Structures are given as structure tokens and as C-alpha cells.
Coordinates of C-alpha atoms (C1' of nucleotides) in Angstrom, one line a residue:
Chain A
X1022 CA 108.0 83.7 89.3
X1023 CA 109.2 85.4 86.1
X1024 CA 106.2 86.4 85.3
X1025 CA 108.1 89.5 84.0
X1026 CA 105.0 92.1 83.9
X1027 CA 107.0 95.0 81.8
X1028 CA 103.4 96.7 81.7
X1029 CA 103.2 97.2 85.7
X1030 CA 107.0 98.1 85.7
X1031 CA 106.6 100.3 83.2
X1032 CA 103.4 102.4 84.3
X1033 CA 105.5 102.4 87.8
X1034 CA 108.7 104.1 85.9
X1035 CA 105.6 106.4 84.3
X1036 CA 104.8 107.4 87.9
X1037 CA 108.3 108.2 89.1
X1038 CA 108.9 110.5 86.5
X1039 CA 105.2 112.4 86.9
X1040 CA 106.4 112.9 90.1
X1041 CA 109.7 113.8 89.5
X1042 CA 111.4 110.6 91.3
X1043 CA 114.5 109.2 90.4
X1044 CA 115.0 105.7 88.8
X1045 CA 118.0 104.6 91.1
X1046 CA 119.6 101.0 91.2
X1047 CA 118.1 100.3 94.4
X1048 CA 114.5 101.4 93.3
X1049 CA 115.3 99.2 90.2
X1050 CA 116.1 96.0 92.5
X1051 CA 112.7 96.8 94.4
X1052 CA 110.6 97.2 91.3
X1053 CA 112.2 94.3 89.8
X1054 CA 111.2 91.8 93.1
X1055 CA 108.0 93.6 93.1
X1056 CA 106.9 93.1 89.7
X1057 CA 108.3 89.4 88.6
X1058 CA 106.4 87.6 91.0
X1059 CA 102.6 87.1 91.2
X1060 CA 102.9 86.0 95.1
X1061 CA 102.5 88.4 98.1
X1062 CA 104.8 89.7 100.2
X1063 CA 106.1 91.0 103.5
X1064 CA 108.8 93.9 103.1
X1065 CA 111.1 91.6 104.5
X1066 CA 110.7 89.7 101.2
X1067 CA 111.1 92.0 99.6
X1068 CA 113.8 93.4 101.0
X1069 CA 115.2 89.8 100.8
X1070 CA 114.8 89.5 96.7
X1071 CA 115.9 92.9 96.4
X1072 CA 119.2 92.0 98.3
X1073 CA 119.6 89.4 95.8
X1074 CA 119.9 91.7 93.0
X1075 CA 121.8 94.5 94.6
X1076 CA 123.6 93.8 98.1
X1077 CA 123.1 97.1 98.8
X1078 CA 119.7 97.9 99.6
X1079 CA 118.8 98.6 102.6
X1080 CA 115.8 98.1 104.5
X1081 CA 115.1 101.9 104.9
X1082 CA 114.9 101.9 101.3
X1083 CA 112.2 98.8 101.1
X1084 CA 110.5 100.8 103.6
X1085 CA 110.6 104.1 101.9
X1086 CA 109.9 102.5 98.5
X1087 CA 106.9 100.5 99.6
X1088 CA 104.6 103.8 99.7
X1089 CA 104.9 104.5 96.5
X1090 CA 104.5 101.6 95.6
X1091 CA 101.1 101.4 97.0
X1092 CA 100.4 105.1 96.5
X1093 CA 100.7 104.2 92.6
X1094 CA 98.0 102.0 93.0
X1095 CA 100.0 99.2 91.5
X1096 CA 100.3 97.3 94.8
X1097 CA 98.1 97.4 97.5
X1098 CA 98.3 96.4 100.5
X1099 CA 97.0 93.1 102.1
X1100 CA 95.8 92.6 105.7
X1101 CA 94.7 89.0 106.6
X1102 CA 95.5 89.9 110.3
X1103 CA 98.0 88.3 110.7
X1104 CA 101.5 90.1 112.1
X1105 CA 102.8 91.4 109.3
X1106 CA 101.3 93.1 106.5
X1107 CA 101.5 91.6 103.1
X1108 CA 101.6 93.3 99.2
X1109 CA 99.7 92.4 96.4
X1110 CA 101.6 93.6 93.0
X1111 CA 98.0 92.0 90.7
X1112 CA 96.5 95.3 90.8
X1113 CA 98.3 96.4 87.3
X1114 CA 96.6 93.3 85.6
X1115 CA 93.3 93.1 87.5
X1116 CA 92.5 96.4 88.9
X1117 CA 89.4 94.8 91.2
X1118 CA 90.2 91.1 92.0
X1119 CA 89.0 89.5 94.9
X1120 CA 90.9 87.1 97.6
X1121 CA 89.9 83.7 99.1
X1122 CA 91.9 82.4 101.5
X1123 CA 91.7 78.8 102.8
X1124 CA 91.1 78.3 106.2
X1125 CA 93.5 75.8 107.1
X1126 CA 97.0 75.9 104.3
X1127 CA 95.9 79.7 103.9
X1128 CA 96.6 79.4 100.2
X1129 CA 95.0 82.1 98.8
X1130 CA 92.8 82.3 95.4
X1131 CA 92.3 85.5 93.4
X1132 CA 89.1 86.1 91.3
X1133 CA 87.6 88.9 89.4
X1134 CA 83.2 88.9 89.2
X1135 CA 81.9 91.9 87.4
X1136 CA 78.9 90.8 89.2
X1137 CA 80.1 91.3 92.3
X1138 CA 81.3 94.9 91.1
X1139 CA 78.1 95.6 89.8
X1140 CA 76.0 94.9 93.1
X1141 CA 78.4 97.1 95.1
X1142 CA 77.9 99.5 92.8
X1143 CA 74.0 99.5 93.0
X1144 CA 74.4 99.3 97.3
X1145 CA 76.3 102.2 96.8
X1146 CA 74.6 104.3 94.8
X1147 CA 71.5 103.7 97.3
X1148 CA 73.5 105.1 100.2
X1149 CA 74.8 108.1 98.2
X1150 CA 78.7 107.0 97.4
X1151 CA 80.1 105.8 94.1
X1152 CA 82.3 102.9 94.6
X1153 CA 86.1 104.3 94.0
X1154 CA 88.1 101.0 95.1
X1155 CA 86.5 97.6 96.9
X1156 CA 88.6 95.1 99.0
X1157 CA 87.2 91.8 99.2
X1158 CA 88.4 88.5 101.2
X1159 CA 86.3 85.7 101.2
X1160 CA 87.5 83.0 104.0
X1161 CA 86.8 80.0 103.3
X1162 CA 87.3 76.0 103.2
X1163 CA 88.1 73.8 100.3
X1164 CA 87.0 70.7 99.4
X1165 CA 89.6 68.7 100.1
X1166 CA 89.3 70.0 103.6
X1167 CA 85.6 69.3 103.8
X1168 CA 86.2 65.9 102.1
X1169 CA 89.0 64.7 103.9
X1170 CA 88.7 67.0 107.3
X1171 CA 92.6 68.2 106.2
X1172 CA 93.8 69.9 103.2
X1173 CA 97.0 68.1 101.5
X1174 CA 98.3 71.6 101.3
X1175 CA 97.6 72.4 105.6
X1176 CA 100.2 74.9 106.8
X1177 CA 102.0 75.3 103.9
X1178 CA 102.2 79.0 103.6
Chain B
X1486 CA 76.4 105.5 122.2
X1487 CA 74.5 103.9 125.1
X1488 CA 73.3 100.9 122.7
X1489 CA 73.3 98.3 125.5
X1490 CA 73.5 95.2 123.3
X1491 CA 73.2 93.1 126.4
X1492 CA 73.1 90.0 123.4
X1493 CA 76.4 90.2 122.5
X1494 CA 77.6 90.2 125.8
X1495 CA 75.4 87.7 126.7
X1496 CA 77.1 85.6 124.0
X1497 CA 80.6 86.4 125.4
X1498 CA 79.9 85.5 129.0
X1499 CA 79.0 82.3 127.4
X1500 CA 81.8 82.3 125.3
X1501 CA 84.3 82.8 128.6
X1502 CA 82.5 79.8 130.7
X1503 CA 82.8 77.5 127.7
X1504 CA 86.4 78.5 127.7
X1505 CA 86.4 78.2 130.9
X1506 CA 87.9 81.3 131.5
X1507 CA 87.2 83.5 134.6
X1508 CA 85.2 86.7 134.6
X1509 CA 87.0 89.8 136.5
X1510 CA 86.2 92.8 137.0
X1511 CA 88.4 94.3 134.5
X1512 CA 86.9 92.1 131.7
X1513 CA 83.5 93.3 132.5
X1514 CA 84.8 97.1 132.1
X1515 CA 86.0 95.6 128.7
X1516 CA 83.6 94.3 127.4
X1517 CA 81.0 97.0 128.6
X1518 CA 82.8 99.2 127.1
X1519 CA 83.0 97.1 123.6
X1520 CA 79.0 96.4 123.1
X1521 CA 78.0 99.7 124.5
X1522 CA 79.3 101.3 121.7
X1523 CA 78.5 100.7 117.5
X1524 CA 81.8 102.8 116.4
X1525 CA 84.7 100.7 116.0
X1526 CA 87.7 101.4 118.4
X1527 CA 91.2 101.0 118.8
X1528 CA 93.0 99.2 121.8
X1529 CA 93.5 102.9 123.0
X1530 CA 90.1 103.8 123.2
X1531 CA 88.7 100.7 124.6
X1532 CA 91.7 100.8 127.7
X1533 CA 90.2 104.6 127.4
X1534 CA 86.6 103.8 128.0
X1535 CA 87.3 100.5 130.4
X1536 CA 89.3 102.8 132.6
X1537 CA 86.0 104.9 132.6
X1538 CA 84.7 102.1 134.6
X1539 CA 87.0 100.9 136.5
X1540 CA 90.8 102.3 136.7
X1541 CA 92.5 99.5 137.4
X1542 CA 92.3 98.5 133.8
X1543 CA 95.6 97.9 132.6
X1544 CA 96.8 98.1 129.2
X1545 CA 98.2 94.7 128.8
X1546 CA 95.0 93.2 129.9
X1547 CA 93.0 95.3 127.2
X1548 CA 95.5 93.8 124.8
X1549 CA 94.9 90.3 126.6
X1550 CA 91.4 90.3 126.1
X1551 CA 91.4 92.1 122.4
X1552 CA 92.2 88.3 121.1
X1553 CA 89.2 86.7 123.0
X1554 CA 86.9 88.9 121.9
X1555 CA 88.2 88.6 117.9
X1556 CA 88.0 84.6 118.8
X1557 CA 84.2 84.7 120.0
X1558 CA 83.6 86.0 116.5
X1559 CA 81.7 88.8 117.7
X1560 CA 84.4 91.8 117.5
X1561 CA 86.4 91.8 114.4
X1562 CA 89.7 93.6 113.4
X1563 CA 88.9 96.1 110.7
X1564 CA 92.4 97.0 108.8
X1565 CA 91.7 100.3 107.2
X1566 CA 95.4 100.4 106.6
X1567 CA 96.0 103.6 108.8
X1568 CA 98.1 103.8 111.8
X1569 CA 96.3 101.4 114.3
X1570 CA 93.9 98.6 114.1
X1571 CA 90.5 98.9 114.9
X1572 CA 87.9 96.7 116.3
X1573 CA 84.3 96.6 115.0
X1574 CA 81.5 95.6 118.1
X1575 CA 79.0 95.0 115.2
X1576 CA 79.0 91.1 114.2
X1577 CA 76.8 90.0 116.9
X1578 CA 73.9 91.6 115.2
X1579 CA 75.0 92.1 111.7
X1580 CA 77.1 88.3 111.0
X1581 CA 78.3 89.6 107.4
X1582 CA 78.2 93.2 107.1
X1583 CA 80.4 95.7 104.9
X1584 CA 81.9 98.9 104.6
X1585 CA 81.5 102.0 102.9
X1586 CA 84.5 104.3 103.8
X1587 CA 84.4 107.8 102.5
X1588 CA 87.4 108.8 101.1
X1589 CA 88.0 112.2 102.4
X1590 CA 85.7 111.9 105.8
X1591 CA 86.6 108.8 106.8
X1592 CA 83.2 108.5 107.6
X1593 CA 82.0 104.5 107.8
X1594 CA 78.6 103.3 106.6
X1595 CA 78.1 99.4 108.0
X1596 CA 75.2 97.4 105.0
X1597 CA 74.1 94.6 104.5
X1598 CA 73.6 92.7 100.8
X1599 CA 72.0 89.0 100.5
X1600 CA 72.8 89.4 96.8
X1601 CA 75.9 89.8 97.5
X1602 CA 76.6 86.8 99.7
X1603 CA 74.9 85.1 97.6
X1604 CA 77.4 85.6 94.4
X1605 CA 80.1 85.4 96.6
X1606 CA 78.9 81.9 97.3
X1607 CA 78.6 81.0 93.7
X1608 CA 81.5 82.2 92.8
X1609 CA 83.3 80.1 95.6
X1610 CA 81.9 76.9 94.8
X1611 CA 83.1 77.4 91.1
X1612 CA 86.4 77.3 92.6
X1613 CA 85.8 74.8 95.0
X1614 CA 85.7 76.6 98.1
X1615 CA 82.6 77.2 100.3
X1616 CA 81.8 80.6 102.4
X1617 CA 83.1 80.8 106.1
X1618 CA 83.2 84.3 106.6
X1619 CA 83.8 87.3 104.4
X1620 CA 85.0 91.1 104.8
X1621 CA 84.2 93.8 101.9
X1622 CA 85.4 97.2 102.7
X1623 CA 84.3 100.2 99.8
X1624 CA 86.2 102.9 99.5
X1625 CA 84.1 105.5 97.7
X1626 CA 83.6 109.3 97.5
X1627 CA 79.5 110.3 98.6
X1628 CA 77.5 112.8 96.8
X1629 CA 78.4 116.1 99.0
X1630 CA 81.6 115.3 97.9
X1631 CA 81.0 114.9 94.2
X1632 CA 78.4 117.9 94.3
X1633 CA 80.3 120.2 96.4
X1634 CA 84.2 119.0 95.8
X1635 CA 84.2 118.8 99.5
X1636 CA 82.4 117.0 102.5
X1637 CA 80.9 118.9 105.0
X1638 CA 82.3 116.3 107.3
X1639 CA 85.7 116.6 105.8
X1640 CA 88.5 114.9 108.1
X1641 CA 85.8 114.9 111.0
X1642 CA 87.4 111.7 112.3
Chain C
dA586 C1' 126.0 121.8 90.3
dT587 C1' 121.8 120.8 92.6
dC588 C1' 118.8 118.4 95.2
dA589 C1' 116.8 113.8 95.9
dA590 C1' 117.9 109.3 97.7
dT591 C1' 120.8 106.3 100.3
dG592 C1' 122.8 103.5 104.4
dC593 C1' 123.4 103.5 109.0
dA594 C1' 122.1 103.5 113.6
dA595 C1' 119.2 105.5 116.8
dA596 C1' 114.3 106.5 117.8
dT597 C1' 109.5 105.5 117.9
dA598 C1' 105.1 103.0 118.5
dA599 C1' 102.3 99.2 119.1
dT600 C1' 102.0 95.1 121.1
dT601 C1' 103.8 91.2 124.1
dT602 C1' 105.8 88.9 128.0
dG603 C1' 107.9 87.5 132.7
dC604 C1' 106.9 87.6 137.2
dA605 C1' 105.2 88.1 141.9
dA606 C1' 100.9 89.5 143.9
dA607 C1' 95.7 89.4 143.9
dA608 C1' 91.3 87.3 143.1
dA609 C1' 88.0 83.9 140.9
dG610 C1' 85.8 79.5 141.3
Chain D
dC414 C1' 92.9 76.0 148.1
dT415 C1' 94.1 75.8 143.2
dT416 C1' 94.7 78.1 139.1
dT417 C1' 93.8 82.0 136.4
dT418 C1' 94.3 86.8 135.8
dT419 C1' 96.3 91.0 136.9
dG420 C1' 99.5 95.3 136.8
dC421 C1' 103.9 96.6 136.2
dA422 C1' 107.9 97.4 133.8
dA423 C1' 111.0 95.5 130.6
dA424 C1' 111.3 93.3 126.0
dT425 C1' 110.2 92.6 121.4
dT426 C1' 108.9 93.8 116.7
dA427 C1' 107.9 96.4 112.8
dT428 C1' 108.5 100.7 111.0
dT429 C1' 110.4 105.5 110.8
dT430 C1' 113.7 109.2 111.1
dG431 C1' 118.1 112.3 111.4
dC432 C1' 122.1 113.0 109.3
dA433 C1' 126.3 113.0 106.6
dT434 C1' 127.3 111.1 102.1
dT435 C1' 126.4 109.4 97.4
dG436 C1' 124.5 109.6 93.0
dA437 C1' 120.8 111.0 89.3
dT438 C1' 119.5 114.5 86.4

DNA sequence: ATCAATGCAAATAATTTGCAAAAAG
DNA sequence: CTTTTTGCAAATTATTTGCATTGAT
């Protein structure tokens, strides 16, 4: 929480105005909830956080405002299959990071490996692509969970 | 097409009697229709294709069956964040395979990396996690595409 | 002033469920 | 026989949309 990532906010103002958008208070209250946190989200989060700073947005706004969101590249969108979709607003500060989710408490780990990058990049060139985005979940257990056969954290999230 | 993977429904049969669940008549459509195929589906398409074989496939049992066959481990949701969800028949023969999405086709290439696996385990046990299963999805433009501005096999699916 | 953006409530689409009847073991 | 599975149609859930109004530029 109040992380306060002006950058991502800011490159997200950028893209409004290339795209001639306008910068209303309800867009603010969605950037704002989008940007100060590091955690994932469901648009009812968001619409949630964004409530808190303005009572009135709306959820057709959330919804409206989440493709742009996503379409700026600044958040993507997370599927871990479960019902609802969740957003990832990291992709201002690490552009290629990488998700492991444990098992059991499903707290989930981001990571960066240029290595990793680099092997995709090789695979692809050998079966004619070049590698424009990569989406990588690792699912996995931790060691409290192997050591133990529970994780202090099960079912938190 | 016409790939007959009688292993992987071999597996599933077994995976049912462990269960102990029954098998009908409208499962076998099902899952005929699943492992005769290498595309990945939607529930559509496989109630499409089951009714092929026998019409009294209902929907709700294709979306009954859809979670037993993502349990078994050997169909997995694939979330290319369109519209629907689709299913890929692939992981009886290919455990940890990825996927190479072409931007403007849509076109899917399935590969295979040890390297890969292998830095994803590293990585993981750095952070105190170890490998249960992993998903990589590529987006990334191919050569036509690069050469030509354009794929020949532009929106073909 | 102009036109994009909003809230609301109704519409849509995918998936799930209750229930009585049919079929597997 | 017993218990699971089925089809149907109604219910649920997340998301989208039409429209009159508000507000940014």
C-alpha cells in the first residue's frame, strides 16, 4: 500500500492525452486505486478503493476504465483460473516479471530472470517469432509446506 | 484431427474408476471428442463435437465434466484473455509445454524447452519454492509478419 | 459550445444449479 | 436395488450497453 508509483500514473495520464481521453475525477479515483498498491485485483476492488475516494463511481466506469488500463500496457491482466479475473499494475516497474503462486495459501511471488527471457527468445527465434510479451506462472509449493505438510499462511488469500 | 490418443483416454477412464465415478455414454462422446482432437476448444465446441456423437449431450453435462477433465491434469484451461476459455487436450503427451501465440493470427505453436524448466526450477528454489506445474504463454509476431507487415494467415482463427 | 464520459438500470453471455427421471454398477 | 448422472429450464454471476445527463476541454 502507498507505494505511490507517480511514474506508472504518470505514463498512464501520458496515454490519455495521446489518445485524446479525458482526466475526469472518477478516472482519477481509478488510477489512484490502481497505482498505490502493488497487490492484484478483481474490478470489484477496485471498484471498492475507488468508492473510497469518490462515492460516485460507478461500476460501469471500473469496467470501462479497466481496458485501458490494460490496453496501456501498464496493467495486465491475470488469470489463475479462478472465477474472477485479477490485475496486475507491476508491469510499469518490471515490464517482464514472472508469477509463483503457492499451492496451498496461494500467495503469490513475483520475479524477473533475464535468463528465462533470453531462452524464450532463442525457442523463438527457432520457430520463426520474436517474442513481443511472455506470461509466466510457475505453481508451486513452499517449504514450509513441504516441511511442515501446511503452510502457516494456508488460505489466506 | 483424427489423432486417436487412446493414452490419454486411457488415463481418464482410470482417472473416473479411481474416482469412482460412472462412465456414460455422454462422457465417452466427451471425452472422444477431447483427445481426438490437438486444437484447443471451448465448452461450445466440445458440446459441438460430443453432440456429433451422440445428441443427447447436454450442455450442463459438457460443463460438468469440463472440471474433471482439468482435475485429471490432462486437459488444461488456457486463458488467452479473449471472450471464452479454452481447453488444451495436449498434457497427456506434452506434461509442460508452452505457447507461442501470434499476434495478428492467432495462430498457436505448442514447444517444449528443458532449459527452460530447468531455470525455472533454479530460480524457484532461490525463493524457496519448488516446481509443481508451470504455464508460459508467448505472445510474439512470426517472420511473414515482420517481412511482409502482414500474415498470410491473418485473423484465420 | 462540443463531444466524451458518466450513472443508472436493463441486457447479455457464460456458467451453475435444483429437481425429477433415467441409467450405471 | 442403490446411487450417480442426466436433461431441462430457471438462476446466478460477471460484464456490457443504451440513453439521457453531466462535465472536460
Amino acid at each position: 500500500m502507498a507505494v505511490e508509483r507517480c511514474m506508472a500514473k504518470k505514463k498512464f495520464m501520458d496515454f490519455l492525452q495521446r489518445k485524446k481521453l479525458r482526466v475526469t475525477a472518477q478516472r482519477r479515483a481509478i488510477i489512484d486505486s490502481a497505482f498505490d498498491t502493488e497487490e492484484h485485483f478483481s474490478a470489484e476492488q477496485l471498484l471498492q478503493w475507488s468508492r473510497r475516494r469518490d462515492k460516485s463511481v460507478s461500476r460501469a466506469t471500473v469496467y470501462r476504465t479497466l481496458p485501458l488500463l490494460t490496453e496501456s500496457g501498464l496493467v495486465r491482466t491475470m488469470d489463475f483460473g479462478g472465477d474472477h479475473k485479477f490485475y496486475d499494475p507491476n508491469y510499469a516497474d518490471h515490464p517482464n516479471h514472472s508469477h509463483i503462486i503457492c499451492q496451498e495459501c496461494n500467495t503469490i511471488v513475483e520475479f524477473d530472470s533475464d535468463q528465462i527471457k533470453r531462452l524464450e527468445g532463442e525457442m523463438c527465434r527457432k520457430l520463426g517469432f520474436s517474442v513481443k510479451t511472455h506470461r509466466l506462472q510457475i505453481t508451486g509449493s513452499c517449504d514450509q509446506l513441504k516441511r511442515l505438510g501446511a503452510c502457516a499462511r494456508k488460505k489466506a488469500c
